[in-house]
mmCIF file of C-alpha atoms in Angstrom:
data_model
loop_
_atom_site.group_PDB
_atom_site.id
_atom_site.type_symbol
_atom_site.label_atom_id
_atom_site.label_comp_id
_atom_site.label_asym_id
_atom_site.label_seq_id
_atom_site.Cartn_x
_atom_site.Cartn_y
_atom_site.Cartn_z
ATOM 1 C CA MET A 1 99.082 93.602 114.302
ATOM 2 C CA LEU A 2 98.245 94.714 110.767
ATOM 3 C CA SER A 3 95.567 97.311 110.021
ATOM 4 C CA TYR A 4 93.900 96.742 106.688
ATOM 5 C CA PHE A 5 92.218 99.362 104.545
ATOM 6 C CA GLY A 6 90.774 97.539 101.537
ATOM 7 C CA GLN A 7 93.772 96.185 99.629
ATOM 8 C CA TYR A 8 96.135 98.078 101.867
ATOM 9 C CA SER A 9 98.153 97.195 104.895
ATOM 10 C CA VAL A 10 99.770 99.709 107.210
ATOM 11 C CA SER A 11 102.534 98.044 109.179
ATOM 12 C CA SER A 12 106.247 98.173 109.846
ATOM 13 C CA ILE A 13 108.570 97.181 107.007
ATOM 14 C CA GLU A 14 109.386 93.876 108.739
ATOM 15 C CA HIS A 15 105.899 92.609 107.862
ATOM 16 C CA ILE A 16 106.495 93.161 104.122
ATOM 17 C CA ASP A 17 108.326 90.621 101.994
ATOM 18 C CA ARG A 18 111.784 91.995 101.236
ATOM 19 C CA HIS A 19 112.046 90.587 97.713
ATOM 20 C CA GLU A 20 108.563 91.735 96.688
ATOM 21 C CA TRP A 21 109.199 95.251 98.017
ATOM 22 C CA ASP A 22 112.693 95.696 96.574
ATOM 23 C CA ALA A 23 111.516 94.471 93.165
ATOM 24 C CA LEU A 24 109.488 97.718 92.994
ATOM 25 C CA VAL A 25 112.282 100.051 94.166
ATOM 26 C CA THR A 26 114.321 101.745 91.434
ATOM 27 C CA ASP A 27 118.111 102.024 91.585
ATOM 28 C CA SER A 28 117.826 105.754 92.334
ATOM 29 C CA ASP A 29 115.387 105.206 95.231
ATOM 30 C CA PHE A 30 117.808 103.387 97.543
ATOM 31 C CA PHE A 31 116.469 105.079 100.681
ATOM 32 C CA HIS A 32 113.110 103.404 100.084
ATOM 33 C CA SER A 33 114.734 99.960 99.955
ATOM 34 C CA HIS A 34 113.656 97.342 102.475
ATOM 35 C CA GLY A 35 117.073 97.154 104.136
ATOM 36 C CA TRP A 36 117.413 100.909 104.571
ATOM 37 C CA LEU A 37 113.928 101.274 106.069
ATOM 38 C CA ALA A 38 114.490 98.293 108.363
ATOM 39 C CA GLY A 39 117.850 99.710 109.455
ATOM 40 C CA LEU A 40 116.177 102.978 110.470
ATOM 41 C CA ASP A 41 113.518 101.077 112.398
ATOM 42 C CA TYR A 42 116.139 99.094 114.302
ATOM 43 C CA ALA A 43 118.086 102.249 115.117
ATOM 44 C CA LEU A 44 115.361 104.820 115.755
ATOM 45 C CA GLY A 45 112.147 102.900 116.394
ATOM 46 C CA GLN A 46 109.469 101.610 114.074
ATOM 47 C CA THR A 47 107.488 103.704 111.635
ATOM 48 C CA ASP A 48 104.718 102.591 109.296
ATOM 49 C CA VAL A 49 104.788 101.590 105.662
ATOM 50 C CA LEU A 50 101.649 101.723 103.585
ATOM 51 C CA ALA A 51 101.541 98.836 101.085
ATOM 52 C CA LEU A 52 99.154 98.046 98.246
ATOM 53 C CA ASN A 53 98.664 94.283 98.035
ATOM 54 C CA GLY A 54 97.441 92.269 95.060
ATOM 55 C CA ASN A 55 97.052 88.619 94.128
ATOM 56 C CA THR A 56 100.681 88.502 92.989
ATOM 57 C CA GLY A 57 102.099 90.242 96.046
ATOM 58 C CA VAL A 58 103.001 93.862 96.820
ATOM 59 C CA LEU A 59 102.057 96.271 94.015
ATOM 60 C CA GLY A 60 103.315 99.502 95.538
ATOM 61 C CA GLY A 61 103.516 101.583 98.649
ATOM 62 C CA CYS A 62 105.141 104.340 100.634
ATOM 63 C CA ALA A 63 107.050 104.686 103.901
ATOM 64 C CA LEU A 64 105.381 107.049 106.391
ATOM 65 C CA TRP A 65 106.634 109.302 109.175
ATOM 66 C CA LYS A 66 105.864 112.583 110.963
ATOM 67 C CA GLY A 67 108.452 115.001 109.576
ATOM 68 C CA GLU A 68 110.156 117.348 112.047
ATOM 69 C CA ASP A 69 108.944 120.262 114.172
ATOM 70 C CA HIS A 70 112.013 122.498 113.947
ATOM 71 C CA PRO A 71 113.497 124.442 111.014
ATOM 72 C CA GLY A 72 115.524 122.403 108.562
ATOM 73 C CA LEU A 73 115.216 119.986 105.669
ATOM 74 C CA PHE A 74 112.059 118.311 106.989
ATOM 75 C CA TYR A 75 110.113 121.275 108.327
ATOM 76 C CA LEU A 76 107.212 122.185 106.072
ATOM 77 C CA PRO A 77 106.913 125.923 106.929
ATOM 78 C CA ASP A 78 110.381 126.414 105.384
ATOM 79 C CA TYR A 79 109.509 124.797 102.052
ATOM 80 C CA PHE A 80 107.634 127.342 99.934
ATOM 81 C CA PRO A 81 108.778 130.907 100.717
ATOM 82 C CA GLY A 82 106.303 133.539 99.606
ATOM 83 C CA LEU A 83 103.480 131.054 98.962
ATOM 84 C CA LYS A 84 100.590 131.199 101.424
ATOM 85 C CA GLY A 85 99.212 127.841 102.446
ATOM 86 C CA PRO A 86 98.368 125.577 105.381
ATOM 87 C CA TRP A 87 102.024 124.939 106.128
ATOM 88 C CA GLN A 88 101.643 125.097 109.909
ATOM 89 C CA ARG A 89 99.037 122.323 109.894
ATOM 90 C CA PRO A 90 100.060 118.710 110.661
ATOM 91 C CA PHE A 91 100.922 116.686 107.550
ATOM 92 C CA LEU A 92 101.574 112.968 107.195
ATOM 93 C CA TRP A 93 104.978 112.592 105.525
ATOM 94 C CA GLY A 94 105.678 110.000 102.849
ATOM 95 C CA GLY A 95 109.133 108.689 102.013
ATOM 96 C CA ALA A 96 111.957 107.380 104.151
ATOM 97 C CA ARG A 97 112.829 109.278 107.320
ATOM 98 C CA ARG A 98 115.214 112.146 106.544
ATOM 99 C CA SER A 99 115.589 111.089 102.911
ATOM 100 C CA THR A 100 116.229 113.781 100.298
ATOM 101 C CA HIS A 101 115.198 111.518 97.417
ATOM 102 C CA ASN A 102 111.782 109.857 97.504
ATOM 103 C CA GLU A 103 109.955 107.870 94.880
ATOM 104 C CA LEU A 104 106.889 105.675 95.391
ATOM 105 C CA PRO A 105 107.744 101.993 94.826
ATOM 106 C CA CYS A 106 105.177 100.810 92.289
ATOM 107 C CA VAL A 107 104.638 98.226 89.580
ATOM 108 C CA ARG A 108 105.418 99.076 85.968
ATOM 109 C CA GLY A 109 103.315 98.327 82.928
ATOM 110 C CA ASP A 110 99.544 98.171 82.515
ATOM 111 C CA ARG A 111 98.696 98.146 86.225
ATOM 112 C CA ARG A 112 100.802 101.159 87.140
ATOM 113 C CA GLY A 113 98.169 103.858 86.624
ATOM 114 C CA GLU A 114 95.566 102.020 88.671
ATOM 115 C CA ALA A 115 98.113 101.310 91.409
ATOM 116 C CA LEU A 116 99.287 104.937 91.625
ATOM 117 C CA SER A 117 95.704 106.173 91.724
ATOM 118 C CA THR A 118 94.876 103.781 94.544
ATOM 119 C CA ILE A 119 97.996 104.686 96.523
ATOM 120 C CA ALA A 120 97.172 108.402 96.261
ATOM 121 C CA GLU A 121 93.610 107.820 97.417
ATOM 122 C CA MET A 122 94.760 105.671 100.296
ATOM 123 C CA LEU A 123 97.317 108.237 101.457
ATOM 124 C CA ILE A 124 94.542 110.829 101.549
ATOM 125 C CA GLN A 125 92.164 108.534 103.461
ATOM 126 C CA TYR A 126 94.762 107.264 105.883
ATOM 127 C CA SER A 127 96.101 110.733 106.732
ATOM 128 C CA ALA A 128 92.549 111.889 107.475
ATOM 129 C CA SER A 129 91.925 108.841 109.668
ATOM 130 C CA GLN A 130 95.030 109.739 111.668
ATOM 131 C CA ARG A 131 93.895 113.378 112.045
ATOM 132 C CA TYR A 132 96.462 114.875 109.689
ATOM 133 C CA TYR A 133 95.487 117.814 107.522
ATOM 134 C CA ALA A 134 96.925 116.202 104.365
ATOM 135 C CA SER A 135 99.859 114.128 103.056
ATOM 136 C CA ILE A 136 103.169 115.260 101.607
ATOM 137 C CA VAL A 137 105.887 113.319 99.795
ATOM 138 C CA PRO A 138 108.890 115.692 99.679
ATOM 139 C CA PHE A 139 112.067 115.511 97.580
ATOM 140 C CA MET A 140 110.302 113.627 94.788
ATOM 141 C CA PRO A 141 111.693 113.619 91.230
ATOM 142 C CA LEU A 142 109.544 116.104 89.327
ATOM 143 C CA HIS A 143 108.402 113.785 86.536
ATOM 144 C CA LEU A 144 107.264 111.191 89.067
ATOM 145 C CA ALA A 145 105.386 113.756 91.163
ATOM 146 C CA LEU A 146 103.602 114.983 88.030
ATOM 147 C CA GLU A 147 102.804 111.406 87.017
ATOM 148 C CA MET A 148 101.230 110.721 90.413
ATOM 149 C CA ALA A 149 99.282 113.989 90.374
ATOM 150 C CA ARG A 150 97.545 113.010 87.123
ATOM 151 C CA TYR A 151 95.634 110.361 89.030
ATOM 152 C CA CYS A 152 94.416 112.580 91.863
ATOM 153 C CA PRO A 153 92.310 115.725 91.234
ATOM 154 C CA TYR A 154 93.279 117.257 94.574
ATOM 155 C CA ALA A 155 96.998 116.616 94.264
ATOM 156 C CA ARG A 156 99.351 119.555 93.923
ATOM 157 C CA VAL A 157 103.025 119.570 92.905
ATOM 158 C CA LEU A 158 105.296 122.303 94.274
ATOM 159 C CA MET A 159 109.018 122.647 93.632
ATOM 160 C CA HIS A 160 111.239 122.952 96.675
ATOM 161 C CA SER A 161 114.661 121.456 95.984
ATOM 162 C CA ALA A 162 117.106 119.899 93.512
ATOM 163 C CA GLU A 163 119.771 117.202 93.639
ATOM 164 C CA ALA A 164 123.111 116.549 91.995
ATOM 165 C CA THR A 165 123.917 113.456 89.957
ATOM 166 C CA ILE A 166 127.072 112.590 88.030
ATOM 167 C CA PRO A 167 126.648 110.173 85.109
ATOM 168 C CA VAL A 168 129.588 107.768 85.212
ATOM 169 C CA PRO A 169 131.684 107.855 82.016
ATOM 170 C CA THR A 170 133.235 104.586 80.892
ATOM 171 C CA GLY A 171 136.759 105.823 81.595
ATOM 172 C CA GLY A 172 135.955 107.120 85.075
ATOM 173 C CA LEU A 173 137.694 110.283 86.279
ATOM 174 C CA ASP A 174 140.002 110.612 83.248
ATOM 175 C CA SER A 175 136.990 110.637 80.935
ATOM 176 C CA GLN A 176 135.153 113.063 83.210
ATOM 177 C CA LEU A 177 138.059 115.512 83.094
ATOM 178 C CA GLN A 178 137.782 115.660 79.312
ATOM 179 C CA LEU A 179 134.110 116.630 79.643
ATOM 180 C CA LEU A 180 134.753 119.548 81.998
ATOM 181 C CA ARG A 181 135.274 123.125 80.887
ATOM 182 C CA SER A 182 138.957 124.019 80.813
ATOM 183 C CA HIS A 183 138.958 126.170 83.977
ATOM 184 C CA HIS A 184 137.048 123.487 85.900
ATOM 185 C CA ARG A 185 139.480 120.835 84.639
ATOM 186 C CA ILE A 186 142.439 122.945 85.769
ATOM 187 C CA ARG A 187 140.850 123.355 89.220
ATOM 188 C CA THR A 188 140.191 119.624 89.536
ATOM 189 C CA ASN A 189 143.768 118.721 88.612
ATOM 190 C CA ALA A 190 145.078 121.287 91.098
ATOM 191 C CA GLU A 191 142.911 119.829 93.878
ATOM 192 C CA LEU A 192 144.062 116.283 93.123
ATOM 193 C CA ALA A 193 147.686 117.452 93.105
ATOM 194 C CA ALA A 194 147.305 119.238 96.453
ATOM 195 C CA PHE A 195 145.717 116.158 97.996
ATOM 196 C CA SER A 196 148.700 113.998 96.948
ATOM 197 C CA ARG A 197 151.333 116.618 97.720
ATOM 198 C CA LEU A 198 150.227 116.734 101.361
ATOM 199 C CA GLY A 199 150.846 113.010 101.703
ATOM 200 C CA ASN A 200 147.339 111.611 101.374
ATOM 201 C CA ARG A 201 146.303 108.355 99.749
ATOM 202 C CA VAL A 202 142.865 106.824 99.097
ATOM 203 C CA GLU A 203 141.803 103.318 100.033
ATOM 204 C CA TRP A 204 138.426 101.674 99.364
ATOM 205 C CA ARG A 205 137.266 99.632 102.353
ATOM 206 C CA GLN A 206 134.330 97.552 103.531
ATOM 207 C CA LEU A 207 132.873 98.784 106.808
ATOM 208 C CA ASP A 208 134.160 96.529 109.583
ATOM 209 C CA ASP A 209 133.560 97.395 113.252
ATOM 210 C CA HIS A 210 136.908 99.142 113.682
ATOM 211 C CA LEU A 211 136.354 101.394 110.669
ATOM 212 C CA LEU A 212 132.779 102.107 111.745
ATOM 213 C CA GLU A 213 134.013 103.469 115.076
ATOM 214 C CA SER A 214 136.430 105.817 113.316
ATOM 215 C CA ALA A 215 133.767 106.776 110.764
ATOM 216 C CA ALA A 216 131.224 107.614 113.467
ATOM 217 C CA GLU A 217 133.697 109.956 115.170
ATOM 218 C CA LEU A 218 134.631 111.736 111.939
ATOM 219 C CA ILE A 219 131.036 112.021 110.696
ATOM 220 C CA ALA A 220 129.863 113.392 114.052
ATOM 221 C CA SER A 221 132.690 115.934 113.928
ATOM 222 C CA ASN A 222 131.646 117.051 110.468
ATOM 223 C CA ARG A 223 127.987 117.317 111.464
ATOM 224 C CA GLU A 224 128.859 119.346 114.544
ATOM 225 C CA LYS A 225 130.767 121.785 112.335
ATOM 226 C CA TYR A 226 127.564 122.415 110.384
ATOM 227 C CA GLY A 227 125.236 122.677 113.375
ATOM 228 C CA SER A 228 124.097 119.097 114.033
ATOM 229 C CA TYR A 229 124.874 117.676 117.475
ATOM 230 C CA GLN A 230 123.588 114.101 117.269
ATOM 231 C CA GLY A 231 127.038 112.817 118.135
ATOM 232 C CA ILE A 232 129.081 109.639 117.894
ATOM 233 C CA ASP A 233 126.615 107.438 119.795
ATOM 234 C CA TRP A 234 123.815 108.406 117.421
ATOM 235 C CA MET A 235 125.909 107.457 114.375
ATOM 236 C CA LEU A 236 126.924 104.147 115.971
ATOM 237 C CA ARG A 237 123.244 103.417 116.613
ATOM 238 C CA ILE A 238 122.497 104.094 112.938
ATOM 239 C CA PHE A 239 125.286 101.743 111.870
ATOM 240 C CA ASP A 240 124.096 99.062 114.313
ATOM 241 C CA GLY A 241 120.644 99.259 112.737
ATOM 242 C CA GLN A 242 122.170 98.890 109.296
ATOM 243 C CA LYS A 243 124.070 95.806 110.441
ATOM 244 C CA LYS A 244 120.868 94.239 111.777
ATOM 245 C CA SER A 245 119.073 94.840 108.465
ATOM 246 C CA SER A 246 122.161 93.755 106.462
ATOM 247 C CA ILE A 247 122.032 96.941 104.372
ATOM 248 C CA ILE A 248 125.553 97.681 105.644
ATOM 249 C CA ASP A 249 126.683 94.957 103.214
ATOM 250 C CA THR A 250 125.959 97.342 100.320
ATOM 251 C CA ALA A 251 128.199 100.064 101.815
ATOM 252 C CA ILE A 252 131.682 100.934 100.621
ATOM 253 C CA ALA A 253 133.952 103.618 102.074
ATOM 254 C CA ALA A 254 136.473 105.863 100.352
ATOM 255 C CA VAL A 255 139.059 106.513 103.072
ATOM 256 C CA ALA A 256 141.740 109.203 102.962
ATOM 257 C CA TRP A 257 144.863 108.250 104.910
ATOM 258 C CA ARG A 258 147.854 110.352 105.860
ATOM 259 C CA GLY A 259 150.461 108.028 107.241
ATOM 260 C CA GLN A 260 148.564 105.819 109.699
ATOM 261 C CA GLN A 261 145.801 108.376 110.355
ATOM 262 C CA ILE A 262 142.420 108.620 108.693
ATOM 263 C CA VAL A 263 141.834 112.246 107.699
ATOM 264 C CA GLY A 264 138.579 111.809 105.793
ATOM 265 C CA ILE A 265 135.926 109.270 104.836
ATOM 266 C CA THR A 266 132.930 109.175 102.499
ATOM 267 C CA ILE A 267 130.490 106.294 102.857
ATOM 268 C CA PHE A 268 128.578 105.221 99.755
ATOM 269 C CA TYR A 269 125.881 102.606 99.236
ATOM 270 C CA ARG A 270 125.571 100.528 96.090
ATOM 271 C CA PHE A 271 122.056 99.761 94.873
ATOM 272 C CA GLY A 272 121.559 98.324 91.416
ATOM 273 C CA SER A 273 123.627 100.413 89.020
ATOM 274 C CA THR A 274 123.793 103.492 91.255
ATOM 275 C CA LEU A 275 126.290 104.671 93.862
ATOM 276 C CA HIS A 276 124.716 106.806 96.603
ATOM 277 C CA ALA A 277 126.917 109.141 98.669
ATOM 278 C CA ARG A 278 125.461 109.330 102.171
ATOM 279 C CA TYR A 279 127.949 110.233 104.921
ATOM 280 C CA TYR A 280 131.126 112.325 105.008
ATOM 281 C CA GLY A 281 133.489 112.707 107.934
ATOM 282 C CA SER A 282 136.713 114.630 108.416
ATOM 283 C CA ASN A 283 139.521 114.935 110.930
ATOM 284 C CA TYR A 284 139.545 118.687 111.556
ATOM 285 C CA GLN A 285 142.633 118.470 113.743
ATOM 286 C CA ILE A 286 144.454 118.021 110.437
ATOM 287 C CA ASN A 287 142.704 120.830 108.640
ATOM 288 C CA ASP A 288 144.988 121.937 105.822
ATOM 289 C CA ASN A 289 143.460 122.651 102.448
ATOM 290 C CA ASP A 290 143.912 119.221 100.876
ATOM 291 C CA PHE A 291 140.456 119.041 99.192
ATOM 292 C CA ARG A 292 139.787 115.646 100.774
ATOM 293 C CA TYR A 293 136.009 116.044 100.519
ATOM 294 C CA PHE A 294 136.079 116.583 96.767
ATOM 295 C CA VAL A 295 138.698 113.900 96.169
ATOM 296 C CA LEU A 296 136.780 111.240 98.071
ATOM 297 C CA THR A 297 133.229 112.145 97.148
ATOM 298 C CA TYR A 298 133.492 113.387 93.540
ATOM 299 C CA TYR A 299 136.754 112.240 91.993
ATOM 300 C CA HIS A 300 137.734 108.779 93.215
ATOM 301 C CA SER A 301 134.072 107.737 93.293
ATOM 302 C CA LEU A 302 133.978 108.004 89.497
ATOM 303 C CA ASP A 303 136.877 105.587 89.106
ATOM 304 C CA TYR A 304 135.309 103.166 91.579
ATOM 305 C CA ALA A 305 131.940 103.376 89.850
ATOM 306 C CA ALA A 306 133.396 102.890 86.368
ATOM 307 C CA LYS A 307 135.457 99.861 87.449
ATOM 308 C CA ASN A 308 132.414 98.273 89.077
ATOM 309 C CA GLY A 309 129.944 98.799 86.236
ATOM 310 C CA LEU A 310 127.870 101.485 87.948
ATOM 311 C CA ARG A 311 125.903 103.992 85.908
ATOM 312 C CA GLU A 312 125.665 107.090 88.102
ATOM 313 C CA CYS A 313 126.752 108.681 91.365
ATOM 314 C CA ARG A 314 124.036 110.441 93.356
ATOM 315 C CA LEU A 315 125.309 113.301 95.501
ATOM 316 C CA SER A 316 122.192 114.665 97.259
ATOM 317 C CA ILE A 317 120.995 118.276 97.521
ATOM 318 C CA SER A 318 123.729 120.366 99.160
ATOM 319 C CA ALA A 319 126.496 122.507 97.617
ATOM 320 C CA LEU A 320 125.071 122.317 94.107
ATOM 321 C CA ARG A 321 127.397 124.993 92.739
ATOM 322 C CA ALA A 322 130.507 123.070 93.814
ATOM 323 C CA LYS A 323 129.082 119.863 92.358
ATOM 324 C CA THR A 324 128.286 121.344 88.944
ATOM 325 C CA ARG A 325 131.864 122.617 88.685
ATOM 326 C CA ARG A 326 132.950 119.004 89.011
ATOM 327 C CA GLY A 327 130.611 117.519 86.439
ATOM 328 C CA ALA A 328 127.269 117.050 88.175
ATOM 329 C CA LYS A 329 123.868 117.565 86.594
ATOM 330 C CA ILE A 330 121.030 119.143 88.567
ATOM 331 C CA GLU A 331 117.683 117.339 88.762
ATOM 332 C CA PRO A 332 114.434 118.949 89.988
ATOM 333 C CA LEU A 333 112.787 117.719 93.185
ATOM 334 C CA ALA A 334 109.199 118.516 94.070
ATOM 335 C CA ALA A 335 106.828 118.027 96.959
ATOM 336 C CA LEU A 336 103.728 116.013 96.109
ATOM 337 C CA LEU A 337 100.828 117.271 98.236
ATOM 338 C CA LEU A 338 97.708 115.125 98.529
ATOM 339 C CA PHE A 339 94.596 116.921 99.829
ATOM 340 C CA GLU A 340 90.950 115.996 100.313
ATOM 341 C CA ASN A 341 90.164 119.498 99.095
ATOM 342 C CA ALA A 342 93.121 121.405 97.697
ATOM 343 C CA PRO A 343 93.568 124.876 99.258
ATOM 344 C CA LEU A 344 95.784 125.981 96.342
ATOM 345 C CA SER A 345 94.738 126.358 92.732
ATOM 346 C CA ILE A 346 96.657 124.697 89.915
ATOM 347 C CA ASP A 347 97.467 128.166 88.532
ATOM 348 C CA GLU A 348 98.985 129.270 91.858
ATOM 349 C CA CYS A 349 101.187 126.178 91.906
ATOM 350 C CA GLU A 350 102.261 126.566 88.298
ATOM 351 C CA ASP A 351 103.161 130.227 88.829
ATOM 352 C CA TYR A 352 105.215 129.353 91.891
ATOM 353 C CA ASN A 353 106.960 126.507 90.061
ATOM 354 C CA HIS A 354 107.756 128.697 87.074
ATOM 355 C CA ARG A 355 109.456 131.263 89.322
ATOM 356 C CA PHE A 356 111.424 128.429 90.917
ATOM 357 C CA TYR A 357 112.477 127.231 87.472
ATOM 358 C CA GLN A 358 113.552 130.726 86.418
ATOM 359 C CA TYR A 359 115.805 131.001 89.472
ATOM 360 C CA TYR A 360 117.507 127.663 88.767
ATOM 361 C CA GLN A 361 117.749 128.450 85.073
ATOM 362 C CA LYS A 362 119.615 131.635 85.973
ATOM 363 C CA GLN A 363 121.902 129.888 88.475
ATOM 364 C CA TYR A 364 122.620 126.568 86.735
ATOM 365 C CA SER A 365 121.348 126.842 83.168
ATOM 366 C CA THR A 366 123.860 124.586 81.399
ATOM 367 C CA TYR A 367 123.730 121.949 84.124
ATOM 368 C CA LEU A 368 119.978 121.328 84.310
ATOM 369 C CA THR A 369 118.584 117.957 83.236
ATOM 370 C CA PRO A 370 115.780 117.795 80.622
ATOM 371 C CA ASP A 371 113.102 117.326 83.308
ATOM 372 C CA TRP A 372 113.303 121.042 84.120
ATOM 373 C CA THR A 373 111.548 121.813 80.833
ATOM 374 C CA LEU A 374 108.392 120.369 82.402
ATOM 375 C CA LEU A 375 108.209 123.655 84.296
ATOM 376 C CA ALA A 376 108.971 125.980 81.385
#
C-alpha cells in the first residue's frame, strides 16, 4: 500500500521503477542505487523510500531509516562533540542504511531547484507526521548539503566526517607511484615487495557461491577484530539479499592467495565510472606482515580500475592518514539537518564548521579537495 503526500510516495524501493530511480543516482552515490537498497530490504527487512513523482516519472527522493541507538557511526549523540543541540531526540534518517556516503537522487537542469526544495519540505513534513523531532541526512558531500540548504530556511549543515577517494591515473598503479612523495613511494614499493616475497598472489574474481562463503568467514573475522560481532550468517544474509536484487552482479573481488589458501579479500562494486570498496576480510591465522589490506584495497585496485576505464576509487571514511599516504584525497562530509524550527543559529553552525575545517587543514592540508574551501 502506498501512502501519498501530494506528489510524493512513501513506499519500499520495490514499488519504484528501477530505471527511473537509477537515472537520478550519481556514480559516487552507489549505496543509494535501486539494487543496493533492494538488497538491504531482502536481507534486513523493508524500509521506506520517499520519492517525488512528476509527469515524466521519478524526479528525486531519499531512502529513509531509523539510525541506531548505540554509539557508533550512526548514533547522533556522537556526531557533534562540544556543540549543544537536541541530539538525544528521535530523528528520521535519510540515506541508505549504514551508508557513509549519501546524496539525494534528483533531476538535473531547470527543475532541480524546485525538486530539491520540495524534497526538503516533504522530509520535514513526513518526519513530523511520524513523530520524529527532525530529519537528518548524514555523510553527505558538503557542496550538496549546502546546495540543499539554500532551499530550506530551517536547514542546517554541520560537518561530521570525511572520506577518501583516489582519482585513477591512466597508467594505474605505476602512474600513481610517480605522483607520490618519495618516502611514500618507497614505502609502497616495500609493501608490494613484502607481499610478493611471502608467496602471495592477487586474483580478480566474480563472486560465486563458493567464494562468497569464504568471503563471509574472512569479513566476519575482520569485523570481530574491530569490535563487530554480526558474524558469518549475517554476512551471508547480506550477500543473499544482493543476489536477489542482482546488485551482486556489479561486484568484483580482489583475492590474495598463498598457495591454495585465501589470506585476504576486498570486495568492490562497480557503478558507472566509480569503483567502491565495501568489504575487507583477512585470514588472521596467517598473520604475518604482508600488507595484504593495502595491496588489495589501494594498489591492485588502481590497475583494475585503469584497465576497465573507471575514473575513481572510493575508499570510505576510516584510516584517512594511511589512505593519504597512498595517494587518496580527502573530501568533506556533512550532516544535513532539516527542522521545522531550527534550534541552532547559522552563526553557531558556521563557527562549528570552521573549527572542524581548521582541524582537518592541520591534519591533512595538502590532501584536501577544493570543496573544503567552502568552510574557510
